[in-house]
Amino acid sequence: MTVRKNQATLTPDEKHAFTSALLELKRNGSYDRFVTTHNGFIMSDTDSGDRVGHRSPSFLPWHRRFLLEFEEALQKVDASVALPYWDWTVDRTTRSSLWAPDFLGGTGRARDGQVIDGPFAYATGRWNVDVRVDGRAYLRRALGAGVAQLPTRAEVDSVLAMPVYDMAPWNSSSNGFRNHLEGWRGANLHNRVHVWVGGQMSTGVSPNDPVFWMHHAFIDKLWAEWQAKHPQSTYLPAAGTTNVVDLNDTMRPWNNVTPADMLDHRKFYTFDTEPAAANQR
Amino acid sequence: MNKITRRQALGTTAGALTVLGLTAAATSVATSAAATPAAAPTPPGTVDEVYQGRRIQITTGGGGHHGGHHAPDQPTVRIDGGELHIMRNADGSWISVINHYETFTEPKLLARAAVRDLQGAPLVPFGGMA
């Protein structure tokens, strides 16, 4: 069974295995297909039209399935690898070991935003940004430049306290847990982290930066924490909603998986620290 | 090419010219709208300005947008002729493919943010491999 660990706890060998598997997916072409898929959804998901991957209730189950598919691809390269998660409420500075040269490398240089150390620096010749929205083929970051602070644990807890999963109109203007976690409303959790990292992470082709997966693995864990805190709450809407993926509707692009199939992460993986159910506290 | 665009993006001369360019464009839009309201009114939201050495053009009500998923009245934003994919949020704010997780109150501010992020780089056509 796959165990997803906090990135801060990985051993040097685990970090090396993870980055090596990423580089192999990049080399064999698998990686860029994930970037293309994500960008396709982010450009077509609209508040007033069909919406699946973002700005809608299925934001969470869609990304859970997307990460599962990516993790399976990594495990075809190295069966020992699991997606780590980045708890940005704790590891919240540019000095975090996450950004060290033996893991993801650091922020971009001032002149052009180019990441110049770590396994994903352009000069290595192993991480060309091919699925892109502008002419630049190098990985870029501007840690902390687009927004000064990552979300705090108190802000996360305020969102986890929201008992209703999602609400009409089921988009970026909704009240409820999903939209506050996604960040279009309120304290702004998920969206703000993309902006804090900067570079490709702030664009539609954000999976070009490997930190995308660790960010979303933590968002996914927060969904599990919310479920444990609110065992009586569930995914909404239940049925019959135009342009929106209901509980038992299938999700594009897979067309054979529903939000209901994604509700229990323990069918697929566990976390190093499993969220305790509210009634066990 | 990279050297040229980088110089354009970073040059202080280009920055100073930008201020003049903004003023000129704003004046010209206001004048033409006031002088010929019946003949060829400038649609609200239309912008043609030079910002940090890049030409930003925003037109409304026209075609030229790919795909069928956007509202027909959505503006088209171009930077040096390349189209910037933009989207309107339910609350009326805007995002672009360059700044996809940060909202802006109007397309002009969105376009300027994209120019700052691009640091002289050209946009590439939507969704494709460059």
CSV table of C-alpha atoms in Angstrom, one decimal, chain A residues 17-236:
chain,number,residue,atom,x,y,z
A,17,ALA,CA,14.2,8.1,-5.9
A,18,PHE,CA,11.4,10.6,-6.3
A,19,THR,CA,13.4,13.2,-8.4
A,20,SER,CA,14.9,10.4,-10.5
A,21,ALA,CA,11.4,9.0,-11.3
A,22,LEU,CA,10.3,12.5,-12.3
A,23,LEU,CA,13.2,12.9,-14.6
A,24,GLU,CA,12.5,9.5,-16.2
A,25,LEU,CA,8.8,10.4,-16.8
A,26,LYS,CA,10.1,13.7,-18.4
A,27,ARG,CA,12.5,11.8,-20.6
A,28,ASN,CA,10.0,9.2,-21.8
A,29,GLY,CA,7.4,11.8,-22.6
A,30,SER,CA,4.8,10.8,-20.0
A,31,TYR,CA,5.3,13.9,-17.9
A,32,ASP,CA,4.3,16.4,-20.5
A,33,ARG,CA,1.0,14.7,-21.2
A,34,PHE,CA,0.0,15.4,-17.6
A,35,VAL,CA,0.9,19.1,-18.2
A,36,THR,CA,-1.2,19.2,-21.4
A,37,THR,CA,-4.2,17.6,-19.7
A,38,HIS,CA,-4.1,20.0,-16.8
A,39,ASN,CA,-3.8,23.1,-19.1
A,40,GLY,CA,-6.7,21.8,-21.3
A,41,PHE,CA,-9.0,21.6,-18.3
A,42,ILE,CA,-7.9,24.9,-16.7
A,43,MET,CA,-8.6,26.8,-20.0
A,44,SER,CA,-12.0,25.1,-20.5
A,45,ASP,CA,-13.4,25.0,-17.0
A,46,THR,CA,-15.6,28.1,-16.7
A,47,ASP,CA,-17.9,29.4,-14.0
A,48,SER,CA,-20.9,29.7,-16.4
A,49,GLY,CA,-20.2,26.6,-18.5
A,50,ASP,CA,-19.0,23.0,-18.2
A,51,ARG,CA,-16.5,22.7,-15.3
A,52,VAL,CA,-14.7,19.6,-14.1
A,53,GLY,CA,-11.1,20.1,-12.9
A,54,HIS,CA,-11.4,23.5,-11.3
A,55,ARG,CA,-13.8,26.1,-9.9
A,56,SER,CA,-16.4,23.4,-9.2
A,57,PRO,CA,-17.2,20.7,-6.7
A,58,SER,CA,-15.1,18.1,-8.6
A,59,PHE,CA,-11.9,20.1,-8.1
A,60,LEU,CA,-11.0,17.8,-5.3
A,61,PRO,CA,-12.0,14.3,-6.7
A,62,TRP,CA,-10.6,15.4,-10.2
A,63,HIS,CA,-7.2,16.2,-8.7
A,64,ARG,CA,-7.3,13.1,-6.5
A,65,ARG,CA,-7.7,11.0,-9.6
A,66,PHE,CA,-5.2,13.1,-11.6
A,67,LEU,CA,-2.6,12.6,-8.8
A,68,LEU,CA,-3.3,8.9,-8.6
A,69,GLU,CA,-2.7,8.5,-12.3
A,70,PHE,CA,0.6,10.4,-12.0
A,71,GLU,CA,1.7,8.4,-8.9
A,72,GLU,CA,1.0,5.2,-10.9
A,73,ALA,CA,3.2,6.5,-13.7
A,74,LEU,CA,6.0,7.2,-11.1
A,75,GLN,CA,5.6,3.7,-9.7
A,76,LYS,CA,6.0,2.1,-13.1
A,77,VAL,CA,9.5,3.7,-13.0
A,78,ASP,CA,10.2,2.9,-9.4
A,79,ALA,CA,7.7,1.0,-7.3
A,80,SER,CA,9.1,2.4,-4.1
A,81,VAL,CA,8.0,5.9,-4.9
A,82,ALA,CA,4.9,7.6,-3.4
A,83,LEU,CA,3.9,11.3,-3.9
A,84,PRO,CA,5.1,13.3,-0.9
A,85,TYR,CA,3.0,16.2,0.3
A,86,TRP,CA,4.2,19.8,1.1
A,87,ASP,CA,2.6,21.2,4.3
A,88,TRP,CA,3.1,24.9,3.4
A,89,THR,CA,1.7,25.9,6.8
A,90,VAL,CA,4.9,24.5,8.4
A,91,ASP,CA,7.5,24.7,5.6
A,92,ARG,CA,6.7,28.2,4.7
A,93,THR,CA,10.0,29.9,3.8
A,94,THR,CA,12.4,29.8,0.9
A,95,ARG,CA,14.9,28.2,3.3
A,96,SER,CA,12.9,25.0,3.6
A,97,SER,CA,14.7,21.8,2.7
A,98,LEU,CA,12.1,21.4,0.0
A,99,TRP,CA,14.0,24.0,-2.0
A,100,ALA,CA,17.5,22.6,-1.5
A,101,PRO,CA,19.6,21.5,-4.4
A,102,ASP,CA,19.2,17.8,-3.5
A,103,PHE,CA,15.4,18.1,-3.9
A,104,LEU,CA,13.5,20.7,-6.0
A,105,GLY,CA,16.1,23.4,-6.2
A,106,GLY,CA,15.5,27.0,-5.1
A,107,THR,CA,13.9,30.2,-6.4
A,108,GLY,CA,14.6,31.7,-9.7
A,109,ARG,CA,17.4,34.3,-10.3
A,110,ALA,CA,16.3,37.9,-10.5
A,111,ARG,CA,17.2,38.5,-14.1
A,112,ASP,CA,14.8,36.1,-15.8
A,113,GLY,CA,13.3,34.0,-13.0
A,114,GLN,CA,15.3,30.9,-14.1
A,115,VAL,CA,15.8,28.1,-11.5
A,116,ILE,CA,19.5,27.5,-11.6
A,117,ASP,CA,20.1,24.7,-9.1
A,118,GLY,CA,18.7,21.3,-8.4
A,119,PRO,CA,17.7,18.5,-10.7
A,120,PHE,CA,15.2,20.6,-12.6
A,121,ALA,CA,17.4,23.5,-13.6
A,122,TYR,CA,17.4,24.1,-17.3
A,123,ALA,CA,21.2,23.8,-17.6
A,124,THR,CA,21.0,20.1,-16.7
A,125,GLY,CA,19.3,19.5,-20.1
A,126,ARG,CA,16.8,17.2,-18.4
A,127,TRP,CA,14.0,19.5,-17.7
A,128,ASN,CA,12.9,21.5,-20.7
A,129,VAL,CA,9.5,23.2,-20.4
A,130,ASP,CA,7.9,22.1,-23.6
A,131,VAL,CA,4.2,22.5,-22.9
A,132,ARG,CA,4.2,26.2,-22.4
A,133,VAL,CA,2.2,29.4,-22.8
A,134,ASP,CA,5.2,31.7,-23.7
A,135,GLY,CA,8.5,31.4,-25.3
A,136,ARG,CA,10.6,30.4,-22.3
A,137,ALA,CA,11.7,26.8,-22.0
A,138,TYR,CA,13.3,27.0,-18.6
A,139,LEU,CA,11.7,26.3,-15.2
A,140,ARG,CA,11.0,29.6,-13.4
A,141,ARG,CA,10.1,30.5,-9.8
A,142,ALA,CA,9.8,33.6,-7.8
A,143,LEU,CA,9.2,32.3,-4.3
A,144,GLY,CA,7.3,34.8,-2.1
A,145,ALA,CA,7.2,37.5,-4.8
A,146,GLY,CA,3.7,37.3,-6.1
A,147,VAL,CA,2.3,37.2,-2.5
A,148,ALA,CA,4.3,37.6,0.7
A,149,GLN,CA,2.9,34.8,2.9
A,150,LEU,CA,1.8,31.3,2.6
A,151,PRO,CA,-1.4,30.3,4.4
A,152,THR,CA,-1.2,29.7,8.1
A,153,ARG,CA,-2.5,26.7,10.0
A,154,ALA,CA,-5.1,29.0,11.6
A,155,GLU,CA,-6.4,29.9,8.2
A,156,VAL,CA,-6.4,26.2,7.2
A,157,ASP,CA,-8.3,25.3,10.3
A,158,SER,CA,-10.9,28.1,9.7
A,159,VAL,CA,-11.6,26.4,6.3
A,160,LEU,CA,-11.6,22.9,7.7
A,161,ALA,CA,-14.3,24.0,10.1
A,162,MET,CA,-16.8,24.7,7.3
A,163,PRO,CA,-19.3,21.9,7.5
A,164,VAL,CA,-20.8,22.1,4.0
A,165,TYR,CA,-18.8,20.6,1.1
A,166,ASP,CA,-19.9,23.0,-1.6
A,167,MET,CA,-22.9,25.2,-2.4
A,168,ALA,CA,-24.8,26.5,-5.5
A,169,PRO,CA,-23.8,28.0,-7.8
A,170,TRP,CA,-21.0,25.4,-7.6
A,171,ASN,CA,-18.3,27.7,-9.0
A,172,SER,CA,-15.7,30.3,-8.0
A,173,SER,CA,-18.4,32.4,-6.2
A,174,SER,CA,-19.6,29.5,-4.0
A,175,ASN,CA,-19.6,29.5,-0.2
A,176,GLY,CA,-18.6,26.3,1.5
A,177,PHE,CA,-15.5,24.2,2.1
A,178,ARG,CA,-14.4,23.4,-1.5
A,179,ASN,CA,-14.3,27.0,-2.8
A,180,HIS,CA,-12.5,28.3,0.4
A,181,LEU,CA,-10.0,25.5,0.0
A,182,GLU,CA,-9.6,26.2,-3.7
A,183,GLY,CA,-9.1,29.8,-2.8
A,184,TRP,CA,-11.5,31.8,-5.0
A,185,ARG,CA,-13.2,33.1,-1.8
A,186,GLY,CA,-12.1,33.9,1.7
A,187,ALA,CA,-8.6,33.2,3.2
A,188,ASN,CA,-7.4,31.7,-0.1
A,189,LEU,CA,-5.5,28.5,0.4
A,190,HIS,CA,-4.8,26.5,-2.8
A,191,ASN,CA,-4.7,29.4,-5.2
A,192,ARG,CA,-2.4,31.5,-3.0
A,193,VAL,CA,0.2,28.8,-2.9
A,194,HIS,CA,0.4,28.7,-6.7
A,195,VAL,CA,0.9,32.5,-6.7
A,196,TRP,CA,3.5,32.3,-3.9
A,197,VAL,CA,5.7,29.9,-5.9
A,198,GLY,CA,5.4,32.0,-9.1
A,199,GLY,CA,6.9,31.1,-12.4
A,200,GLN,CA,5.1,28.3,-14.3
A,201,MET,CA,3.2,27.4,-11.0
A,202,SER,CA,1.2,30.6,-11.4
A,203,THR,CA,0.1,29.7,-14.9
A,204,GLY,CA,-2.2,27.2,-16.6
A,205,VAL,CA,0.8,24.9,-17.2
A,206,SER,CA,1.6,24.7,-13.5
A,207,PRO,CA,2.4,21.0,-13.4
A,208,ASN,CA,5.7,21.9,-15.2
A,209,ASP,CA,7.0,22.5,-11.7
A,210,PRO,CA,7.3,19.3,-9.7
A,211,VAL,CA,6.1,21.1,-6.6
A,212,PHE,CA,2.7,21.0,-8.2
A,213,TRP,CA,2.3,17.4,-7.1
A,214,MET,CA,3.3,18.0,-3.6
A,215,HIS,CA,1.1,21.0,-3.3
A,216,HIS,CA,-1.9,19.1,-4.5
A,217,ALA,CA,-1.0,16.1,-2.4
A,218,PHE,CA,-1.4,18.4,0.6
A,219,ILE,CA,-4.7,19.9,-0.7
A,220,ASP,CA,-5.8,16.3,-1.1
A,221,LYS,CA,-4.8,15.5,2.5
A,222,LEU,CA,-6.8,18.5,3.7
A,223,TRP,CA,-9.8,17.1,2.0
A,224,ALA,CA,-9.2,13.8,4.0
A,225,GLU,CA,-8.8,15.9,7.2
A,226,TRP,CA,-12.1,17.7,6.5
A,227,GLN,CA,-13.9,14.4,6.0
A,228,ALA,CA,-12.6,13.1,9.3
A,229,LYS,CA,-13.8,16.2,11.0
A,230,HIS,CA,-17.2,16.2,9.4
A,231,PRO,CA,-18.2,12.5,9.1
A,232,GLN,CA,-21.9,13.5,8.5
A,233,SER,CA,-21.0,15.8,5.5
A,234,THR,CA,-20.4,14.5,2.0
A,235,TYR,CA,-19.8,15.5,-1.6
A,236,LEU,CA,-22.4,17.8,-3.1
